Amino acid sequence: MANPAQHLRQWFTFLVLLVLGGVAAWFLMPREWSQMQWEIPGTPSEYPLAQLLRPWLILLGCFLPAAGMFLYNCSDIMDRYVARTWFTAFMMCTAILTLIYIIGDFADNVGDLMNLESPLEGTFRFYLSQLPMILNLILPYTLLLGTLWALTKLSSSSEITGMLQSGRSLLRINSPVIIGAVFAAVYFGIFGFHWAPNSTLYRKLMFSSLSQNKNDSSRSIIYKNDDESRIWYIGDPPGIDSPGEPFRQVRVEQFGAPGKMEYELFADEASWDPHSRTWTFLHAIEKAYPQQQPRELNGVPLFSGDGYQTRKKPYSETPWQLISPNVRVDTQGTPALQEIIKAGSTNAKQLRSLETEWHVRIARMFSCIILTFIAIPSAITFQRRSTMSGIGIALFLAAAMLFLYEFLATLASAGYLPTWLGAWMPNIIYTVIAIRLFQTRLAHRGFLEMLKGLEKTPAHDHS
């Protein structure tokens, strides 16, 4: 029986992860709530349920490492050994692929990044903001590579054979790997819910602003609110990462009946208060247009300084809406996709693309688990068979899966397949393949034997 000192050492890492998770949640959840108030129209009581999930998903992500460590401490010696071997390989693969991506991306964009006000700090902050997007891209494949690496090592040293002889099944031996894949799939879903698309949008807008001259008129924004018959013209908008910065050189046109303008509002600056949900316009002038007096299209009128005032308007637009117009589908968070689909305010072709993307984001969570189930039998060998054929086939299947996700989703977006089928078909195909691979390995058969449909090879055949 373990003494108290040994017991404390065993649970020390769990306690550290629990404390770190609490600190991270304390820091990140209020920041996310403030960001939501900056992004989402209406009051917090009117926020859709999908948007309200965002802080709670962050909370879940903060405490998942502690939950994993708790399961590790409750496991037996063999499970801990397999878990340590797999987790080390998985983390190394994730770190290596992340570093390769960042180095390659930095080499491509070093010229633009050097134009930041503080290049070193700005570059660090930029790639920190890109981590959700990067991990959302590579997690299924680092799971595959990490599982192949770890189990190939255990198999080549005959440790898997020894574990099987202890009476455990192949599935039971790999239960720590499967549980780890489920945890990684949860993180994949959390990243893809909002933060990976948000990273993509931030990237697009940041490089767009860096490639333009700060005083260039092409940097201006025009936003049209069809529901409330209002148009915004913003000459100098803030960056997407500057929620507190004011908008400068602002003009707002408010219409009553179609083609009938009620007033124009000109202001040097406009700032937004998320608590009162009102806009404050500084050095502003409002020019009303009675119905019998049509507006003359002669540009911005000239005013004397005596007419400048501070005005408040309860406009429903949020700063996020003004500076992040609906661009590509992959830049929209899952709650935003769901809101657009429910509203049905877009054309049929775009609606199919949005529905397909929504299904794909859910389906790809399960790709993490499916690829792990493909990697397990691919890495394990019995007797004298080489692991290289299994690893090669697993890598080929992973590349083909990536192609299928893109190809079938494109067909679904074009209307050739139901949107749900185009997203879920790769998972259906690869689930069948994973089951067949497990059956093959349990029978101690090779891949070529499986493909040729030969009779089961005897367990003690060393040929």
Coordinates of C-alpha atoms in Angstrom, one line a residue:
M1 CA 0.0 0.0 0.0
A2 CA 1.3 3.4 -1.0
N3 CA 2.4 5.7 1.8
P4 CA 1.1 9.3 1.9
A5 CA 4.2 10.8 0.3
Q6 CA 3.9 8.4 -2.7
H7 CA 0.2 9.1 -2.9
L8 CA 0.9 12.9 -3.0
R9 CA 3.5 12.5 -5.7
Q10 CA 1.1 10.5 -7.8
W11 CA -1.6 13.2 -7.6
F12 CA 0.7 16.2 -7.7
T13 CA 0.5 16.6 -11.5
F14 CA -3.3 16.4 -11.4
L15 CA -3.4 19.1 -8.7
V16 CA -1.1 21.4 -10.8
L17 CA -3.2 20.9 -13.9
L18 CA -6.4 21.6 -11.9
V19 CA -4.9 24.9 -10.6
L20 CA -3.6 25.9 -14.0
G21 CA -7.0 25.1 -15.6
G22 CA -8.7 27.3 -13.0
V23 CA -6.3 30.1 -13.7
A24 CA -6.8 29.8 -17.4
A25 CA -10.6 29.7 -17.1
W26 CA -10.5 32.8 -14.8
F27 CA -8.5 34.7 -17.4
L28 CA -10.1 33.5 -20.6
M29 CA -13.8 33.3 -19.8
P30 CA -14.3 37.0 -19.0
R31 CA -12.3 37.9 -22.1
E32 CA -14.5 35.7 -24.3
W33 CA -17.6 37.2 -22.7
S34 CA -16.4 40.7 -23.5
Q35 CA -15.6 39.6 -27.1
M36 CA -19.1 38.3 -27.4
Q37 CA -20.6 41.6 -26.3
W38 CA -18.5 43.3 -29.0
E39 CA -19.5 40.8 -31.7
I40 CA -23.2 39.8 -31.1
P41 CA -26.1 42.1 -31.8
G42 CA -28.7 42.6 -29.0
T43 CA -28.5 42.2 -25.3
P44 CA -26.9 39.1 -23.6
S45 CA -30.4 37.8 -22.8
E46 CA -31.1 37.7 -26.6
Y47 CA -27.9 35.8 -27.5
P48 CA -28.6 32.5 -29.3
L49 CA -27.8 29.3 -27.3
A50 CA -24.9 28.4 -29.7
Q51 CA -23.2 31.7 -28.9
L52 CA -23.7 31.3 -25.2
L53 CA -21.9 28.0 -25.3
R54 CA -18.6 29.7 -26.2
P55 CA -17.4 30.6 -22.6
W56 CA -18.5 27.1 -21.4
L57 CA -16.5 25.4 -24.1
I58 CA -13.4 27.4 -23.0
L59 CA -14.1 26.2 -19.5
L60 CA -14.3 22.6 -20.7
G61 CA -11.0 23.0 -22.6
C62 CA -9.3 24.4 -19.6
F63 CA -10.1 21.4 -17.3
L64 CA -9.8 18.6 -19.9
P65 CA -6.0 18.1 -19.1
A66 CA -6.8 17.7 -15.4
A67 CA -9.6 15.2 -16.3
G68 CA -7.2 13.2 -18.4
M69 CA -4.6 13.2 -15.6
F70 CA -7.3 12.0 -13.2
L71 CA -8.1 9.0 -15.5
Y72 CA -4.4 8.3 -15.8
N73 CA -3.9 8.2 -12.0
C74 CA -6.9 5.8 -11.7
S75 CA -5.4 3.4 -14.3
D76 CA -3.3 0.4 -13.8
I77 CA 0.5 0.1 -14.6
M78 CA 0.0 -1.3 -18.1
D79 CA -2.5 1.4 -19.1
R80 CA -0.2 4.1 -17.8
Y81 CA 2.7 2.7 -19.7
V82 CA 0.8 2.7 -23.0
A83 CA -0.7 6.1 -22.3
R84 CA 2.8 7.7 -21.6
T85 CA 4.3 6.2 -24.7
W86 CA 1.4 7.3 -26.9
F87 CA 1.1 10.8 -25.3
T88 CA 4.8 11.5 -25.7
A89 CA 4.7 10.6 -29.4
F90 CA 1.5 12.5 -30.0
M91 CA 2.8 15.7 -28.4
M92 CA 6.0 15.5 -30.3
C93 CA 4.2 15.1 -33.6
T94 CA 1.9 18.0 -32.8
A95 CA 4.8 20.2 -31.8
I96 CA 6.8 19.3 -34.9
L97 CA 4.0 19.8 -37.4
T98 CA 3.0 23.1 -35.7
L99 CA 6.5 24.4 -35.9
I100 CA 6.9 23.3 -39.6
Y101 CA 3.6 25.2 -40.4
I102 CA 4.7 28.4 -38.6
I103 CA 8.2 28.4 -40.1
G104 CA 6.8 27.9 -43.6
D105 CA 4.1 30.5 -43.2
F106 CA 6.5 33.0 -41.7
A107 CA 8.9 32.5 -44.6
D108 CA 6.0 33.3 -47.0
N109 CA 4.7 36.4 -45.1
V110 CA 7.9 37.8 -43.5
G111 CA 7.7 40.9 -45.7
D112 CA 4.2 41.8 -44.5
L113 CA 4.9 40.9 -40.8
M114 CA 7.9 43.2 -40.8
N115 CA 5.5 46.1 -41.5
L116 CA 3.8 45.7 -38.1
E117 CA 4.4 48.5 -35.6
S118 CA 6.3 46.1 -33.3
P119 CA 7.5 43.3 -35.7
L120 CA 8.7 40.9 -33.0
E121 CA 5.9 41.2 -30.6
G122 CA 3.3 41.5 -33.4
T123 CA 4.5 38.3 -35.1
F124 CA 4.4 36.4 -31.8
R125 CA 0.9 37.6 -31.1
F126 CA -0.2 36.8 -34.6
Y127 CA 0.9 33.2 -34.5
L128 CA -0.5 32.8 -31.0
S129 CA -3.9 33.9 -32.5
Q130 CA -3.4 31.3 -35.3
L131 CA -2.9 28.3 -33.0
P132 CA -6.6 27.3 -33.0
M133 CA -6.6 27.3 -36.8
I134 CA -3.3 25.4 -37.0
L135 CA -4.4 22.8 -34.5
N136 CA -7.7 22.4 -36.2
L137 CA -5.9 21.6 -39.4
I138 CA -3.3 19.1 -38.1
L139 CA -4.9 17.4 -35.0
P140 CA -6.4 14.4 -36.9
Y141 CA -3.0 13.8 -38.7
T142 CA -0.8 14.2 -35.6
L143 CA -3.1 11.7 -33.9
L144 CA -2.5 9.3 -36.8
L145 CA 1.3 9.9 -36.8
G146 CA 1.6 9.8 -33.0
T147 CA -0.3 6.5 -32.8
L148 CA 1.7 5.0 -35.6
W149 CA 5.0 6.0 -33.9
A150 CA 4.0 4.8 -30.4
L151 CA 2.5 1.5 -31.4
T152 CA 5.2 0.7 -33.9
K153 CA 7.7 1.1 -31.1
L154 CA 5.8 -1.1 -28.7
S155 CA 5.2 -3.7 -31.5
S156 CA 8.8 -3.9 -32.7
S157 CA 10.0 -4.6 -29.2
S158 CA 7.4 -7.4 -28.8
E159 CA 5.7 -5.5 -25.9
I160 CA 2.3 -5.7 -27.7
T161 CA 2.7 -9.5 -27.9
G162 CA 3.6 -9.7 -24.2
M163 CA 0.5 -7.7 -23.4
L164 CA -1.7 -10.0 -25.5
Q165 CA -0.3 -13.0 -23.6
S166 CA -1.3 -11.4 -20.4
G167 CA -4.9 -12.0 -21.4
R168 CA -5.9 -8.6 -22.7
S169 CA -7.4 -8.1 -26.1
L170 CA -6.0 -5.8 -28.7
L171 CA -8.8 -3.3 -28.2
R172 CA -8.3 -3.4 -24.4
I173 CA -4.6 -2.8 -24.7
N174 CA -5.2 0.3 -26.8
S175 CA -8.0 1.7 -24.6
P176 CA -5.7 4.5 -23.3
V177 CA -4.9 5.5 -27.0
I178 CA -8.6 5.5 -27.8
I179 CA -9.5 7.6 -24.8
G180 CA -6.7 10.1 -25.7
A181 CA -8.1 10.3 -29.2
V182 CA -11.6 11.1 -27.8
F183 CA -10.0 14.0 -25.7
A184 CA -8.2 15.2 -28.9
A185 CA -11.5 15.1 -30.8
V186 CA -13.2 17.2 -28.1
Y187 CA -10.4 19.8 -28.5
F188 CA -10.8 19.6 -32.3
G189 CA -14.5 20.3 -31.9
I190 CA -13.8 23.2 -29.5
F191 CA -11.3 24.9 -31.9
G192 CA -13.6 24.4 -34.9
F193 CA -16.7 25.8 -33.1
H194 CA -15.6 29.4 -33.3
W195 CA -11.9 30.1 -32.7
A196 CA -10.4 28.4 -35.8
P197 CA -12.7 30.3 -38.2
N198 CA -12.1 33.4 -36.2
S199 CA -8.3 32.9 -36.6
T200 CA -8.8 32.5 -40.4
L201 CA -10.9 35.8 -40.5
Y202 CA -8.3 37.6 -38.4
R203 CA -5.5 36.4 -40.7
K204 CA -7.4 37.5 -43.8
L205 CA -8.2 41.0 -42.5
M206 CA -4.7 41.6 -41.0
F207 CA -2.8 40.7 -44.2
S208 CA -5.3 42.7 -46.2
S209 CA -4.7 45.8 -44.0
L210 CA -0.9 45.3 -44.1
S211 CA -0.9 45.1 -47.9
Q212 CA -2.6 48.5 -48.2
N213 CA -1.5 51.9 -47.3
K214 CA -3.0 53.1 -44.0
N215 CA -4.3 56.3 -45.6
D216 CA -5.5 54.6 -48.8
S217 CA -9.3 55.0 -49.4
S218 CA -9.5 51.3 -50.2
R219 CA -9.2 50.6 -46.5
S220 CA -12.6 52.2 -46.0
I221 CA -15.7 50.0 -45.2
I222 CA -19.3 50.2 -46.4
Y223 CA -21.8 48.3 -44.4
K224 CA -25.5 48.0 -45.3
N225 CA -28.2 47.1 -42.8
D226 CA -31.1 46.0 -44.9
D227 CA -33.4 45.3 -41.9
E228 CA -33.2 48.8 -40.5
S229 CA -32.5 50.7 -43.8
R230 CA -29.2 52.1 -42.8
I231 CA -25.8 52.4 -44.5
W232 CA -22.4 53.0 -42.8
Y233 CA -19.4 54.6 -44.5
I234 CA -16.2 54.2 -42.4
G235 CA -13.0 55.9 -43.6
D236 CA -10.6 54.6 -40.9
P237 CA -11.9 51.4 -39.1
P238 CA -10.0 49.8 -36.3
G239 CA -8.3 46.4 -36.6
I240 CA -10.2 43.2 -35.8
D241 CA -8.0 42.7 -32.7
S242 CA -8.8 46.2 -31.3
P243 CA -12.3 46.0 -29.9
G244 CA -11.9 49.2 -27.8
E245 CA -10.6 51.5 -30.6
P246 CA -13.0 54.0 -32.1
F247 CA -14.1 54.3 -35.7
R248 CA -13.0 57.4 -37.5
Q249 CA -14.3 59.4 -40.4
V250 CA -17.8 58.0 -40.1
R251 CA -20.9 58.7 -42.1
V252 CA -24.3 57.1 -41.5
E253 CA -27.3 57.3 -43.9
Q254 CA -30.7 56.5 -42.4
F255 CA -33.6 55.8 -44.8
G256 CA -37.3 55.8 -44.2
A257 CA -39.1 54.7 -47.4
P258 CA -37.1 53.1 -50.2
G259 CA -35.1 55.9 -51.8
K260 CA -36.1 58.5 -49.2
M261 CA -33.3 59.5 -46.8
E262 CA -34.3 60.7 -43.4
Y263 CA -31.0 62.0 -42.3
E264 CA -27.2 61.8 -42.6
L265 CA -24.9 61.7 -39.6
F266 CA -21.2 62.8 -40.0
A267 CA -18.7 62.3 -37.2
D268 CA -15.0 62.4 -36.7
E269 CA -15.2 59.4 -34.3
A270 CA -17.7 56.8 -33.3
S271 CA -17.4 54.5 -30.3
W272 CA -19.6 51.7 -29.0
D273 CA -20.7 50.9 -25.4
P274 CA -21.4 47.2 -25.1
H275 CA -23.3 47.7 -21.8
S276 CA -25.9 50.3 -23.0
R277 CA -25.7 49.0 -26.6
T278 CA -25.4 52.6 -27.9
W279 CA -23.1 54.4 -30.3
T280 CA -21.5 57.7 -29.3
F281 CA -20.5 60.0 -32.2
L282 CA -18.0 62.7 -31.4
H283 CA -17.7 66.0 -33.3
A284 CA -20.9 65.0 -35.1
I285 CA -23.3 66.8 -37.3
E286 CA -26.7 65.4 -38.2
K287 CA -28.5 66.7 -41.4
A288 CA -32.2 65.9 -41.7
Y289 CA -33.9 65.7 -45.1
P290 CA -37.7 66.4 -45.1
Q291 CA -39.7 64.3 -47.5
Q292 CA -40.3 67.3 -49.8
Q293 CA -36.6 68.2 -49.9
P294 CA -34.6 65.6 -51.8
R295 CA -31.0 65.1 -51.0
E296 CA -28.5 66.6 -53.4
L297 CA -25.8 64.1 -54.4
N298 CA -22.9 66.4 -54.0
G299 CA -20.7 64.4 -51.6
V300 CA -20.1 65.3 -48.0
P301 CA -21.3 68.8 -47.2
L302 CA -19.1 71.4 -45.5
F303 CA -20.0 72.5 -42.0
S304 CA -18.7 75.1 -39.7
G305 CA -17.1 74.0 -36.5
D306 CA -19.9 75.6 -34.5
G307 CA -22.3 72.8 -35.4
Y308 CA -20.3 70.0 -33.9
Q309 CA -22.0 68.0 -31.2
T310 CA -21.8 64.7 -29.4
R311 CA -24.6 62.4 -30.3
K312 CA -25.8 59.0 -29.1
K313 CA -27.7 56.6 -31.2
P314 CA -29.1 53.1 -30.2
Y315 CA -28.1 51.5 -33.4
S316 CA -28.2 47.7 -33.3
E317 CA -24.9 47.2 -35.3
T318 CA -21.9 45.9 -33.4
P319 CA -18.3 46.9 -34.2
W320 CA -17.7 43.3 -35.3
Q321 CA -20.5 43.4 -37.9
L322 CA -19.0 46.5 -39.4
I323 CA -15.4 45.4 -39.8
S324 CA -16.0 41.7 -40.5
P325 CA -18.5 41.4 -43.4
N326 CA -19.6 37.9 -44.4
V327 CA -16.7 36.7 -46.6
R328 CA -15.7 33.1 -47.0
V329 CA -17.6 30.3 -45.4
D330 CA -14.5 29.1 -43.5
T331 CA -14.3 32.4 -41.7
Q332 CA -17.7 32.0 -40.1
G333 CA -17.9 30.4 -36.6
T334 CA -20.4 27.6 -36.2
P335 CA -22.9 29.8 -34.2
A336 CA -22.8 32.3 -37.0
L337 CA -23.3 29.6 -39.6
Q338 CA -26.3 28.3 -37.7
E339 CA -27.8 31.8 -37.4
I340 CA -27.5 32.5 -41.1
I341 CA -29.0 29.1 -42.0
K342 CA -31.9 29.6 -39.7
A343 CA -32.5 33.1 -41.1
G344 CA -32.5 31.8 -44.7
S345 CA -31.5 35.3 -45.8
T346 CA -29.0 34.1 -48.4
N347 CA -29.4 32.5 -51.8
A348 CA -30.0 28.8 -52.3
K349 CA -26.4 28.0 -53.5
Q350 CA -24.8 29.8 -50.6
L351 CA -27.2 28.2 -48.2
R352 CA -26.2 24.7 -49.4
S353 CA -22.5 25.7 -48.9
L354 CA -23.3 26.8 -45.3
E355 CA -25.2 23.7 -44.5
T356 CA -22.5 21.5 -45.9
E357 CA -19.8 23.3 -43.9
W358 CA -21.9 23.0 -40.7
H359 CA -22.1 19.2 -41.2
V360 CA -18.4 18.9 -42.1
R361 CA -17.3 20.6 -38.9
I362 CA -19.3 18.0 -36.8
A363 CA -18.2 15.1 -39.0
R364 CA -14.5 15.9 -38.9
M365 CA -14.5 15.7 -35.1
F366 CA -15.0 11.9 -35.5
S367 CA -12.2 11.8 -38.1
C368 CA -9.8 12.1 -35.1
I369 CA -11.2 8.9 -33.6
I370 CA -11.5 7.0 -37.0
L371 CA -7.9 7.8 -38.0
T372 CA -6.8 6.5 -34.6
F373 CA -8.7 3.3 -35.2
I374 CA -7.0 3.0 -38.6
A375 CA -3.5 3.7 -37.1
I376 CA -3.8 1.0 -34.4
P377 CA -4.0 -2.1 -36.6
S378 CA -1.6 -0.5 -39.1
A379 CA 1.2 -0.1 -36.6
I380 CA 0.9 -3.4 -34.9
T381 CA 2.7 -6.5 -36.4
F382 CA 3.0 -10.1 -35.3
Q383 CA 5.9 -12.5 -35.9
R384 CA 8.3 -11.2 -38.5
R385 CA 6.2 -9.0 -40.7
S386 CA 7.5 -5.5 -41.4
T387 CA 5.5 -2.5 -40.2
M388 CA 6.3 -0.3 -43.2
S389 CA 3.5 -1.6 -45.4
G390 CA 1.0 -0.9 -42.7
I391 CA 2.3 2.6 -42.0
G392 CA 2.4 3.4 -45.7
I393 CA -1.2 2.2 -46.2
A394 CA -2.3 4.2 -43.2
L395 CA -0.7 7.4 -44.5
F396 CA -2.3 6.8 -47.9
L397 CA -5.7 6.3 -46.3
A398 CA -5.3 9.6 -44.3
A399 CA -4.4 11.5 -47.5
A400 CA -7.3 10.0 -49.3
M401 CA -9.6 10.9 -46.4
L402 CA -8.6 14.5 -46.7
F403 CA -9.3 14.4 -50.4
L404 CA -12.8 12.9 -49.8
Y405 CA -13.7 15.5 -47.3
E406 CA -13.0 18.2 -49.9
F407 CA -14.4 16.4 -52.9
L408 CA -17.6 15.2 -51.4
A409 CA -18.3 18.5 -49.7
T410 CA -17.9 20.2 -53.0
L411 CA -20.4 17.9 -54.6
A412 CA -22.8 18.5 -51.8
S413 CA -22.4 22.3 -52.0
A414 CA -23.1 22.0 -55.8
G415 CA -26.3 20.0 -55.2
Y416 CA -25.1 16.6 -56.4
L417 CA -25.4 15.0 -53.0
P418 CA -27.5 15.8 -49.9
T419 CA -25.5 18.1 -47.6
W420 CA -25.4 15.7 -44.7
L421 CA -24.3 12.8 -47.0
G422 CA -21.4 14.8 -48.5
A423 CA -20.1 15.6 -45.0
W424 CA -20.5 12.2 -43.4
M425 CA -19.7 9.8 -46.3
P426 CA -15.9 9.8 -45.6
N427 CA -16.6 8.8 -42.0
I428 CA -18.9 6.0 -43.1
I429 CA -16.4 4.7 -45.6
Y430 CA -13.5 4.9 -43.1
T431 CA -15.4 3.3 -40.3
V432 CA -15.9 0.2 -42.5
I433 CA -12.2 0.3 -43.4
A434 CA -11.2 0.6 -39.7
I435 CA -13.4 -2.4 -38.7
R436 CA -11.9 -4.5 -41.5
L437 CA -8.4 -3.6 -40.5
F438 CA -9.0 -4.6 -36.9
Q439 CA -10.5 -8.0 -38.1
T440 CA -7.4 -8.5 -40.2
R441 CA -4.9 -7.8 -37.4
L442 CA -6.9 -9.9 -34.9
A443 CA -6.5 -12.8 -37.4
H444 CA -2.8 -12.1 -37.7
R445 CA -3.2 -11.4 -41.4
G446 CA -1.3 -9.0 -43.7
F447 CA -2.8 -6.2 -45.8
L448 CA -2.2 -8.0 -49.0
E449 CA -4.0 -11.0 -47.7
M450 CA -6.9 -8.8 -46.8
L451 CA -7.0 -7.2 -50.2
K452 CA -6.7 -10.5 -52.1
G453 CA -9.3 -12.2 -49.9
L454 CA -7.0 -15.2 -49.1
E455 CA -7.7 -17.7 -46.4
K456 CA -6.7 -16.8 -42.8
T457 CA -3.0 -17.4 -42.2
P458 CA -2.2 -19.6 -39.2
A459 CA -1.0 -17.7 -36.2
H460 CA 2.3 -19.5 -36.0
D461 CA 3.2 -19.2 -39.7
H462 CA 6.6 -17.3 -39.9
S463 CA 6.8 -17.3 -43.7

